[in-house]
Amino acid sequence: MEKKPDLAVATSSAVRALTLEYKKLQEEPVEGFRVKLLNDNNMFEWEVSIFGPPDTIYQGGYFKAKMSFPIDYPYSPPSLRFTSKFLHPNVFVDGRLCISILHPPINDPSSGESSSERWTPARNVRTVLLSVISLMSEPNISSPANVDASIMYRRWKKGDDDQYAKIVKSQVQASKVQAEKEGVVVPLTIEEYCNEVKDKIKKKDEVDDCMDFYDFNNYDDDDDEDEVTISAEEVCSEEGNEDGEDVE
């Protein structure tokens, strides 16, 4: 068994890895996201600003989240917790995101997850954020973190009830107020998302990839519980929804 590095070595390695990732995300930002340090002296806590993807119910939204990293990153996964109100089947009512790639790389046959779905040192912040975009356009309702949200989402997709849409639209509207206070212009179309990135990185191939990624019209609207999106086949407990908090 390989011996783990001591605390000082692990921390130094994590700071180096995070510094490189942070610099790259500033130079080549992920479409629909912006990141910044919560404290310039602490590389282990980031603020993530998430723009609701176009052609989804979250379009026009400006959602904040806190991303925390362990001292042995990238060997252990980060965590992500929404600080903005954010109703979603794969987000606990306290804001914690539940997704397979943020689960530790341990062998747990009872989870139903393969090791390839969990965190590995080959993953990074970019892969996590792109997975969040995938979940916003197509939640994994077969193993929800927020059971109430999952039930509402299913009913909304079937046309039986619009409570889910009403709550999300209310949260989007509230987030727009916050964006305006901060002077943030939220991209509303696929073109705006991709052109903003084009202006910064000046790479046509990157922009073409962005356009393909955000072609949400290609998503299958069928309510297939067995269908999953990129890295979204997580197994979540219902603990995050036991306190009876109001999802609104």
PDB file of C-alpha atoms in Angstrom:
ATOM      1  CA  MET A   1       0.000   0.000   0.000  1.00  0.00           C
ATOM      2  CA  GLU A   2       1.366   3.398  -1.018  1.00  0.00           C
ATOM      3  CA  LYS A   3       2.217   5.680   1.882  1.00  0.00           C
ATOM      4  CA  LYS A   4       0.334   8.957   1.907  1.00  0.00           C
ATOM      5  CA  PRO A   5       2.375  12.184   1.993  1.00  0.00           C
ATOM      6  CA  ASP A   6       2.568  14.064   5.277  1.00  0.00           C
ATOM      7  CA  LEU A   7       0.302  17.040   5.977  1.00  0.00           C
ATOM      8  CA  ALA A   8       2.782  19.731   4.952  1.00  0.00           C
ATOM      9  CA  VAL A   9       3.608  18.029   1.667  1.00  0.00           C
ATOM     10  CA  ALA A  10      -0.058  17.370   0.887  1.00  0.00           C
ATOM     11  CA  THR A  11      -1.036  20.963   1.626  1.00  0.00           C
ATOM     12  CA  SER A  12       1.782  22.356  -0.497  1.00  0.00           C
ATOM     13  CA  SER A  13       0.847  20.059  -3.377  1.00  0.00           C
ATOM     14  CA  ALA A  14      -2.823  21.056  -3.116  1.00  0.00           C
ATOM     15  CA  VAL A  15      -2.009  24.770  -3.126  1.00  0.00           C
ATOM     16  CA  ARG A  16       0.148  24.311  -6.203  1.00  0.00           C
ATOM     17  CA  ALA A  17      -2.556  22.341  -8.036  1.00  0.00           C
ATOM     18  CA  LEU A  18      -5.298  24.803  -7.100  1.00  0.00           C
ATOM     19  CA  THR A  19      -3.186  27.798  -8.075  1.00  0.00           C
ATOM     20  CA  LEU A  20      -2.620  26.345 -11.542  1.00  0.00           C
ATOM     21  CA  GLU A  21      -6.316  25.504 -11.978  1.00  0.00           C
ATOM     22  CA  TYR A  22      -7.419  28.911 -10.774  1.00  0.00           C
ATOM     23  CA  LYS A  23      -5.041  30.692 -13.124  1.00  0.00           C
ATOM     24  CA  LYS A  24      -6.216  28.606 -16.077  1.00  0.00           C
ATOM     25  CA  LEU A  25      -9.887  29.270 -15.287  1.00  0.00           C
ATOM     26  CA  GLN A  26      -9.170  33.004 -15.246  1.00  0.00           C
ATOM     27  CA  GLU A  27      -7.391  32.800 -18.590  1.00  0.00           C
ATOM     28  CA  GLU A  28      -9.767  30.252 -20.159  1.00  0.00           C
ATOM     29  CA  PRO A  29     -13.078  30.529 -18.269  1.00  0.00           C
ATOM     30  CA  VAL A  30     -15.725  27.837 -18.344  1.00  0.00           C
ATOM     31  CA  GLU A  31     -18.810  28.863 -20.262  1.00  0.00           C
ATOM     32  CA  GLY A  32     -21.526  29.915 -17.827  1.00  0.00           C
ATOM     33  CA  PHE A  33     -19.300  30.153 -14.767  1.00  0.00           C
ATOM     34  CA  ARG A  34     -16.985  32.571 -13.050  1.00  0.00           C
ATOM     35  CA  VAL A  35     -14.765  31.784 -10.089  1.00  0.00           C
ATOM     36  CA  LYS A  36     -12.957  33.918  -7.546  1.00  0.00           C
ATOM     37  CA  LEU A  37     -11.268  33.398  -4.207  1.00  0.00           C
ATOM     38  CA  LEU A  38     -13.323  34.114  -1.107  1.00  0.00           C
ATOM     39  CA  ASN A  39     -10.083  35.244   0.510  1.00  0.00           C
ATOM     40  CA  ASP A  40      -6.932  36.107  -1.412  1.00  0.00           C
ATOM     41  CA  ASN A  41      -4.877  34.316   1.237  1.00  0.00           C
ATOM     42  CA  ASN A  42      -6.832  31.057   1.050  1.00  0.00           C
ATOM     43  CA  MET A  43      -6.729  28.874  -2.064  1.00  0.00           C
ATOM     44  CA  PHE A  44      -9.028  26.281  -0.482  1.00  0.00           C
ATOM     45  CA  GLU A  45     -12.307  28.199  -0.692  1.00  0.00           C
ATOM     46  CA  TRP A  46     -13.703  29.599  -3.945  1.00  0.00           C
ATOM     47  CA  GLU A  47     -16.848  31.482  -4.803  1.00  0.00           C
ATOM     48  CA  VAL A  48     -18.510  30.212  -7.963  1.00  0.00           C
ATOM     49  CA  SER A  49     -21.005  32.346  -9.878  1.00  0.00           C
ATOM     50  CA  ILE A  50     -23.252  30.175 -12.021  1.00  0.00           C
ATOM     51  CA  PHE A  51     -25.280  31.542 -14.921  1.00  0.00           C
ATOM     52  CA  GLY A  52     -28.476  29.626 -15.673  1.00  0.00           C
ATOM     53  CA  PRO A  53     -27.983  27.791 -18.994  1.00  0.00           C
ATOM     54  CA  PRO A  54     -29.981  29.127 -21.961  1.00  0.00           C
ATOM     55  CA  ASP A  55     -33.082  27.256 -23.068  1.00  0.00           C
ATOM     56  CA  THR A  56     -33.572  25.788 -19.576  1.00  0.00           C
ATOM     57  CA  ILE A  57     -35.874  26.759 -16.730  1.00  0.00           C
ATOM     58  CA  TYR A  58     -32.835  28.347 -15.018  1.00  0.00           C
ATOM     59  CA  GLN A  59     -32.119  30.704 -17.939  1.00  0.00           C
ATOM     60  CA  GLY A  60     -31.250  34.207 -16.787  1.00  0.00           C
ATOM     61  CA  GLY A  61     -30.380  33.062 -13.274  1.00  0.00           C
ATOM     62  CA  TYR A  62     -27.288  34.146 -11.356  1.00  0.00           C
ATOM     63  CA  PHE A  63     -26.569  31.607  -8.633  1.00  0.00           C
ATOM     64  CA  LYS A  64     -23.744  31.692  -6.107  1.00  0.00           C
ATOM     65  CA  ALA A  65     -22.007  28.664  -4.632  1.00  0.00           C
ATOM     66  CA  LYS A  66     -19.060  27.964  -2.379  1.00  0.00           C
ATOM     67  CA  MET A  67     -16.511  25.391  -3.471  1.00  0.00           C
ATOM     68  CA  SER A  68     -14.294  23.966  -0.716  1.00  0.00           C
ATOM     69  CA  PHE A  69     -11.172  21.891  -1.302  1.00  0.00           C
ATOM     70  CA  PRO A  70      -9.476  19.357   1.003  1.00  0.00           C
ATOM     71  CA  ILE A  71      -5.820  19.707   1.923  1.00  0.00           C
ATOM     72  CA  ASP A  72      -4.980  16.581  -0.083  1.00  0.00           C
ATOM     73  CA  TYR A  73      -6.618  17.838  -3.307  1.00  0.00           C
ATOM     74  CA  PRO A  74      -6.676  16.518  -6.026  1.00  0.00           C
ATOM     75  CA  TYR A  75      -6.556  13.085  -4.382  1.00  0.00           C
ATOM     76  CA  SER A  76      -9.795  13.813  -2.525  1.00  0.00           C
ATOM     77  CA  PRO A  77     -12.784  15.620  -4.062  1.00  0.00           C
ATOM     78  CA  PRO A  78     -13.946  19.168  -3.395  1.00  0.00           C
ATOM     79  CA  SER A  79     -17.455  19.974  -2.217  1.00  0.00           C
ATOM     80  CA  LEU A  80     -19.903  22.480  -3.650  1.00  0.00           C
ATOM     81  CA  ARG A  81     -22.693  24.194  -1.754  1.00  0.00           C
ATOM     82  CA  PHE A  82     -25.114  26.714  -3.221  1.00  0.00           C
ATOM     83  CA  THR A  83     -25.417  29.870  -1.150  1.00  0.00           C
ATOM     84  CA  SER A  84     -28.229  31.202  -3.344  1.00  0.00           C
ATOM     85  CA  LYS A  85     -31.711  29.705  -3.128  1.00  0.00           C
ATOM     86  CA  PHE A  86     -31.609  26.875  -5.640  1.00  0.00           C
ATOM     87  CA  LEU A  87     -34.334  24.266  -6.069  1.00  0.00           C
ATOM     88  CA  HIS A  88     -33.054  21.151  -7.833  1.00  0.00           C
ATOM     89  CA  PRO A  89     -33.536  17.388  -7.394  1.00  0.00           C
ATOM     90  CA  ASN A  90     -29.788  16.843  -6.970  1.00  0.00           C
ATOM     91  CA  VAL A  91     -29.216  19.612  -4.432  1.00  0.00           C
ATOM     92  CA  PHE A  92     -30.036  19.184  -0.746  1.00  0.00           C
ATOM     93  CA  VAL A  93     -32.232  21.863   0.837  1.00  0.00           C
ATOM     94  CA  ASP A  94     -29.143  23.224   2.620  1.00  0.00           C
ATOM     95  CA  GLY A  95     -27.498  23.815  -0.768  1.00  0.00           C
ATOM     96  CA  ARG A  96     -25.112  20.855  -0.909  1.00  0.00           C
ATOM     97  CA  LEU A  97     -24.646  19.430  -4.383  1.00  0.00           C
ATOM     98  CA  CYS A  98     -24.873  15.645  -4.622  1.00  0.00           C
ATOM     99  CA  ILE A  99     -23.185  14.247  -7.695  1.00  0.00           C
ATOM    100  CA  SER A 100     -21.140  11.108  -8.209  1.00  0.00           C
ATOM    101  CA  ILE A 101     -17.877  12.768  -9.238  1.00  0.00           C
ATOM    102  CA  LEU A 102     -17.755  14.535  -5.862  1.00  0.00           C
ATOM    103  CA  HIS A 103     -17.911  11.213  -4.007  1.00  0.00           C
ATOM    104  CA  PRO A 104     -14.608   9.908  -2.574  1.00  0.00           C
ATOM    105  CA  PRO A 105     -12.814   7.271  -4.670  1.00  0.00           C
ATOM    106  CA  ILE A 106     -13.647   4.314  -2.437  1.00  0.00           C
ATOM    107  CA  ASN A 107     -14.926   0.869  -3.291  1.00  0.00           C
ATOM    108  CA  ASP A 108     -18.556   0.779  -2.154  1.00  0.00           C
ATOM    109  CA  PRO A 109     -20.581  -1.867  -4.023  1.00  0.00           C
ATOM    110  CA  SER A 110     -23.734  -0.934  -2.095  1.00  0.00           C
ATOM    111  CA  SER A 111     -23.728   2.567  -3.612  1.00  0.00           C
ATOM    112  CA  GLY A 112     -24.483   1.329  -7.107  1.00  0.00           C
ATOM    113  CA  GLU A 113     -21.683   3.526  -8.463  1.00  0.00           C
ATOM    114  CA  SER A 114     -18.694   2.294 -10.395  1.00  0.00           C
ATOM    115  CA  SER A 115     -15.260   3.663  -9.558  1.00  0.00           C
ATOM    116  CA  SER A 116     -15.205   5.474 -12.912  1.00  0.00           C
ATOM    117  CA  GLU A 117     -18.166   7.611 -11.830  1.00  0.00           C
ATOM    118  CA  ARG A 118     -16.503   8.802  -8.635  1.00  0.00           C
ATOM    119  CA  TRP A 119     -13.781  11.361  -8.080  1.00  0.00           C
ATOM    120  CA  THR A 120     -10.291  10.674  -9.381  1.00  0.00           C
ATOM    121  CA  PRO A 121      -7.200  12.930  -9.361  1.00  0.00           C
ATOM    122  CA  ALA A 122      -7.655  13.265 -13.134  1.00  0.00           C
ATOM    123  CA  ARG A 123     -10.805  15.330 -12.575  1.00  0.00           C
ATOM    124  CA  ASN A 124     -10.733  19.034 -11.835  1.00  0.00           C
ATOM    125  CA  VAL A 125     -12.881  22.086 -11.174  1.00  0.00           C
ATOM    126  CA  ARG A 126     -13.774  22.401 -14.840  1.00  0.00           C
ATOM    127  CA  THR A 127     -15.221  18.880 -15.032  1.00  0.00           C
ATOM    128  CA  VAL A 128     -17.267  19.512 -11.891  1.00  0.00           C
ATOM    129  CA  LEU A 129     -18.684  22.781 -13.202  1.00  0.00           C
ATOM    130  CA  LEU A 130     -19.559  21.302 -16.589  1.00  0.00           C
ATOM    131  CA  SER A 131     -21.367  18.504 -14.772  1.00  0.00           C
ATOM    132  CA  VAL A 132     -23.379  21.104 -12.858  1.00  0.00           C
ATOM    133  CA  ILE A 133     -24.472  22.609 -16.183  1.00  0.00           C
ATOM    134  CA  SER A 134     -25.549  19.163 -17.350  1.00  0.00           C
ATOM    135  CA  LEU A 135     -27.621  18.670 -14.213  1.00  0.00           C
ATOM    136  CA  MET A 136     -29.290  22.057 -14.599  1.00  0.00           C
ATOM    137  CA  SER A 137     -30.499  21.083 -18.041  1.00  0.00           C
ATOM    138  CA  GLU A 138     -31.338  17.491 -17.178  1.00  0.00           C
ATOM    139  CA  PRO A 139     -31.526  16.459 -13.484  1.00  0.00           C
ATOM    140  CA  ASN A 140     -30.959  12.897 -12.365  1.00  0.00           C
ATOM    141  CA  ILE A 141     -34.304  12.100 -10.730  1.00  0.00           C
ATOM    142  CA  SER A 142     -33.611   8.414 -10.159  1.00  0.00           C
ATOM    143  CA  SER A 143     -31.481   9.109  -7.061  1.00  0.00           C
ATOM    144  CA  PRO A 144     -32.422  12.571  -5.783  1.00  0.00           C
ATOM    145  CA  ALA A 145     -30.889  14.523  -2.921  1.00  0.00           C
ATOM    146  CA  ASN A 146     -34.053  16.593  -2.517  1.00  0.00           C
ATOM    147  CA  VAL A 147     -36.990  14.201  -2.733  1.00  0.00           C
ATOM    148  CA  ASP A 148     -39.609  16.961  -2.654  1.00  0.00           C
ATOM    149  CA  ALA A 149     -37.908  18.743  -5.549  1.00  0.00           C
ATOM    150  CA  SER A 150     -37.730  15.488  -7.490  1.00  0.00           C
ATOM    151  CA  ILE A 151     -41.454  14.857  -7.032  1.00  0.00           C
ATOM    152  CA  MET A 152     -42.299  18.409  -8.095  1.00  0.00           C
ATOM    153  CA  TYR A 153     -39.978  18.127 -11.096  1.00  0.00           C
ATOM    154  CA  ARG A 154     -41.602  14.891 -12.266  1.00  0.00           C
ATOM    155  CA  ARG A 155     -45.091  16.367 -11.953  1.00  0.00           C
ATOM    156  CA  TRP A 156     -44.009  19.492 -13.822  1.00  0.00           C
ATOM    157  CA  LYS A 157     -42.442  17.490 -16.657  1.00  0.00           C
ATOM    158  CA  LYS A 158     -45.644  15.477 -16.995  1.00  0.00           C
ATOM    159  CA  GLY A 159     -47.723  18.666 -17.072  1.00  0.00           C
ATOM    160  CA  ASP A 160     -49.576  17.777 -13.882  1.00  0.00           C
ATOM    161  CA  ASP A 161     -48.359  20.687 -11.778  1.00  0.00           C
ATOM    162  CA  ASP A 162     -46.353  23.895 -12.236  1.00  0.00           C
ATOM    163  CA  GLN A 163     -45.145  24.385  -8.648  1.00  0.00           C
ATOM    164  CA  TYR A 164     -41.572  23.470  -9.580  1.00  0.00           C
ATOM    165  CA  ALA A 165     -41.477  26.030 -12.382  1.00  0.00           C
ATOM    166  CA  LYS A 166     -43.013  28.734 -10.186  1.00  0.00           C
ATOM    167  CA  ILE A 167     -40.421  28.270  -7.437  1.00  0.00           C
ATOM    168  CA  VAL A 168     -37.464  28.152  -9.833  1.00  0.00           C
ATOM    169  CA  LYS A 169     -38.661  31.216 -11.748  1.00  0.00           C
ATOM    170  CA  SER A 170     -39.044  33.066  -8.457  1.00  0.00           C
ATOM    171  CA  GLN A 171     -35.478  32.139  -7.519  1.00  0.00           C
ATOM    172  CA  VAL A 172     -34.220  33.199 -10.952  1.00  0.00           C
ATOM    173  CA  GLN A 173     -35.942  36.560 -10.577  1.00  0.00           C
ATOM    174  CA  ALA A 174     -34.413  37.099  -7.132  1.00  0.00           C
ATOM    175  CA  SER A 175     -30.983  36.219  -8.505  1.00  0.00           C
ATOM    176  CA  LYS A 176     -31.377  38.812 -11.266  1.00  0.00           C
ATOM    177  CA  VAL A 177     -31.769  41.476  -8.602  1.00  0.00           C
ATOM    178  CA  GLN A 178     -28.496  40.332  -7.037  1.00  0.00           C
ATOM    179  CA  ALA A 179     -26.753  40.350 -10.415  1.00  0.00           C
ATOM    180  CA  GLU A 180     -27.936  43.902 -11.039  1.00  0.00           C
ATOM    181  CA  LYS A 181     -26.613  45.012  -7.647  1.00  0.00           C
ATOM    182  CA  GLU A 182     -23.217  43.558  -8.532  1.00  0.00           C
ATOM    183  CA  GLY A 183     -23.236  45.030 -12.026  1.00  0.00           C
ATOM    184  CA  VAL A 184     -23.175  41.568 -13.595  1.00  0.00           C
ATOM    185  CA  VAL A 185     -24.654  41.069 -17.061  1.00  0.00           C
ATOM    186  CA  VAL A 186     -26.060  37.546 -17.242  1.00  0.00           C
ATOM    187  CA  PRO A 187     -25.794  35.887 -20.688  1.00  0.00           C
ATOM    188  CA  LEU A 188     -29.233  34.811 -21.893  1.00  0.00           C
ATOM    189  CA  THR A 189     -28.506  33.020 -25.165  1.00  0.00           C
ATOM    190  CA  ILE A 190     -26.089  30.343 -26.323  1.00  0.00           C
ATOM    191  CA  GLU A 191     -24.404  32.929 -28.528  1.00  0.00           C
ATOM    192  CA  GLU A 192     -23.872  35.303 -25.592  1.00  0.00           C
ATOM    193  CA  TYR A 193     -22.353  32.502 -23.525  1.00  0.00           C
ATOM    194  CA  CYS A 194     -19.958  31.498 -26.253  1.00  0.00           C
ATOM    195  CA  ASN A 195     -19.087  34.942 -27.571  1.00  0.00           C
ATOM    196  CA  GLU A 196     -18.095  36.022 -24.075  1.00  0.00           C
ATOM    197  CA  VAL A 197     -15.642  33.155 -23.909  1.00  0.00           C
ATOM    198  CA  LYS A 198     -14.467  33.850 -27.464  1.00  0.00           C
ATOM    199  CA  ASP A 199     -13.567  37.405 -26.496  1.00  0.00           C
ATOM    200  CA  LYS A 200     -11.343  36.105 -23.725  1.00  0.00           C
ATOM    201  CA  ILE A 201      -9.618  33.068 -25.191  1.00  0.00           C
ATOM    202  CA  LYS A 202      -9.700  33.854 -28.921  1.00  0.00           C
ATOM    203  CA  LYS A 203      -9.958  30.192 -29.904  1.00  0.00           C
ATOM    204  CA  LYS A 204     -12.504  29.339 -32.577  1.00  0.00           C
ATOM    205  CA  ASP A 205     -12.416  25.608 -31.836  1.00  0.00           C
ATOM    206  CA  GLU A 206     -13.265  26.318 -28.194  1.00  0.00           C
ATOM    207  CA  VAL A 207     -16.235  28.433 -29.253  1.00  0.00           C
ATOM    208  CA  ASP A 208     -17.481  25.756 -31.646  1.00  0.00           C
ATOM    209  CA  ASP A 209     -17.288  23.212 -28.824  1.00  0.00           C
ATOM    210  CA  CYS A 210     -19.228  25.603 -26.619  1.00  0.00           C
ATOM    211  CA  MET A 211     -21.998  25.981 -29.188  1.00  0.00           C
ATOM    212  CA  ASP A 212     -22.285  22.208 -29.483  1.00  0.00           C
ATOM    213  CA  PHE A 213     -22.350  21.753 -25.707  1.00  0.00           C
ATOM    214  CA  TYR A 214     -25.120  24.296 -25.207  1.00  0.00           C
ATOM    215  CA  ASP A 215     -27.352  22.994 -27.981  1.00  0.00           C
ATOM    216  CA  PHE A 216     -30.069  22.161 -25.453  1.00  0.00           C
ATOM    217  CA  ASN A 217     -32.641  21.689 -28.178  1.00  0.00           C
ATOM    218  CA  ASN A 218     -31.007  18.311 -28.763  1.00  0.00           C
ATOM    219  CA  TYR A 219     -31.926  17.076 -25.293  1.00  0.00           C
ATOM    220  CA  ASP A 220     -34.545  14.353 -25.112  1.00  0.00           C
ATOM    221  CA  ASP A 221     -37.564  15.617 -23.206  1.00  0.00           C
ATOM    222  CA  ASP A 222     -38.851  12.121 -22.412  1.00  0.00           C
ATOM    223  CA  ASP A 223     -39.069  11.500 -18.677  1.00  0.00           C
ATOM    224  CA  ASP A 224     -36.745   8.496 -18.717  1.00  0.00           C
ATOM    225  CA  GLU A 225     -35.578   7.756 -15.200  1.00  0.00           C
ATOM    226  CA  ASP A 226     -32.839   5.431 -16.428  1.00  0.00           C
ATOM    227  CA  GLU A 227     -31.231   8.078 -18.622  1.00  0.00           C
ATOM    228  CA  VAL A 228     -28.379   9.972 -16.988  1.00  0.00           C
ATOM    229  CA  THR A 229     -26.196  12.885 -17.974  1.00  0.00           C
ATOM    230  CA  ILE A 230     -22.469  13.442 -17.724  1.00  0.00           C
ATOM    231  CA  SER A 231     -21.252  12.329 -14.286  1.00  0.00           C
ATOM    232  CA  ALA A 232     -24.732  12.600 -12.810  1.00  0.00           C
ATOM    233  CA  GLU A 233     -25.417   9.017 -11.783  1.00  0.00           C
ATOM    234  CA  GLU A 234     -25.062   9.716  -8.052  1.00  0.00           C
ATOM    235  CA  VAL A 235     -26.470   7.938  -5.039  1.00  0.00           C
ATOM    236  CA  CYS A 236     -27.778  10.394  -2.471  1.00  0.00           C
ATOM    237  CA  SER A 237     -29.397   9.872   0.867  1.00  0.00           C
ATOM    238  CA  GLU A 238     -32.505  11.783   1.910  1.00  0.00           C
ATOM    239  CA  GLU A 239     -30.858  13.234   5.027  1.00  0.00           C
ATOM    240  CA  GLY A 240     -30.689  16.694   3.498  1.00  0.00           C
ATOM    241  CA  ASN A 241     -34.488  16.905   3.303  1.00  0.00           C
ATOM    242  CA  GLU A 242     -35.445  15.577   6.726  1.00  0.00           C
ATOM    243  CA  ASP A 243     -35.566  18.892   8.509  1.00  0.00           C
ATOM    244  CA  GLY A 244     -38.670  20.010   6.673  1.00  0.00           C
ATOM    245  CA  GLU A 245     -37.204  23.274   5.402  1.00  0.00           C
ATOM    246  CA  ASP A 246     -39.324  25.240   2.971  1.00  0.00           C
ATOM    247  CA  VAL A 247     -37.871  24.829  -0.507  1.00  0.00           C
ATOM    248  CA  GLU A 248     -39.126  28.255  -1.473  1.00  0.00           C
TER     249      GLU A 248
END
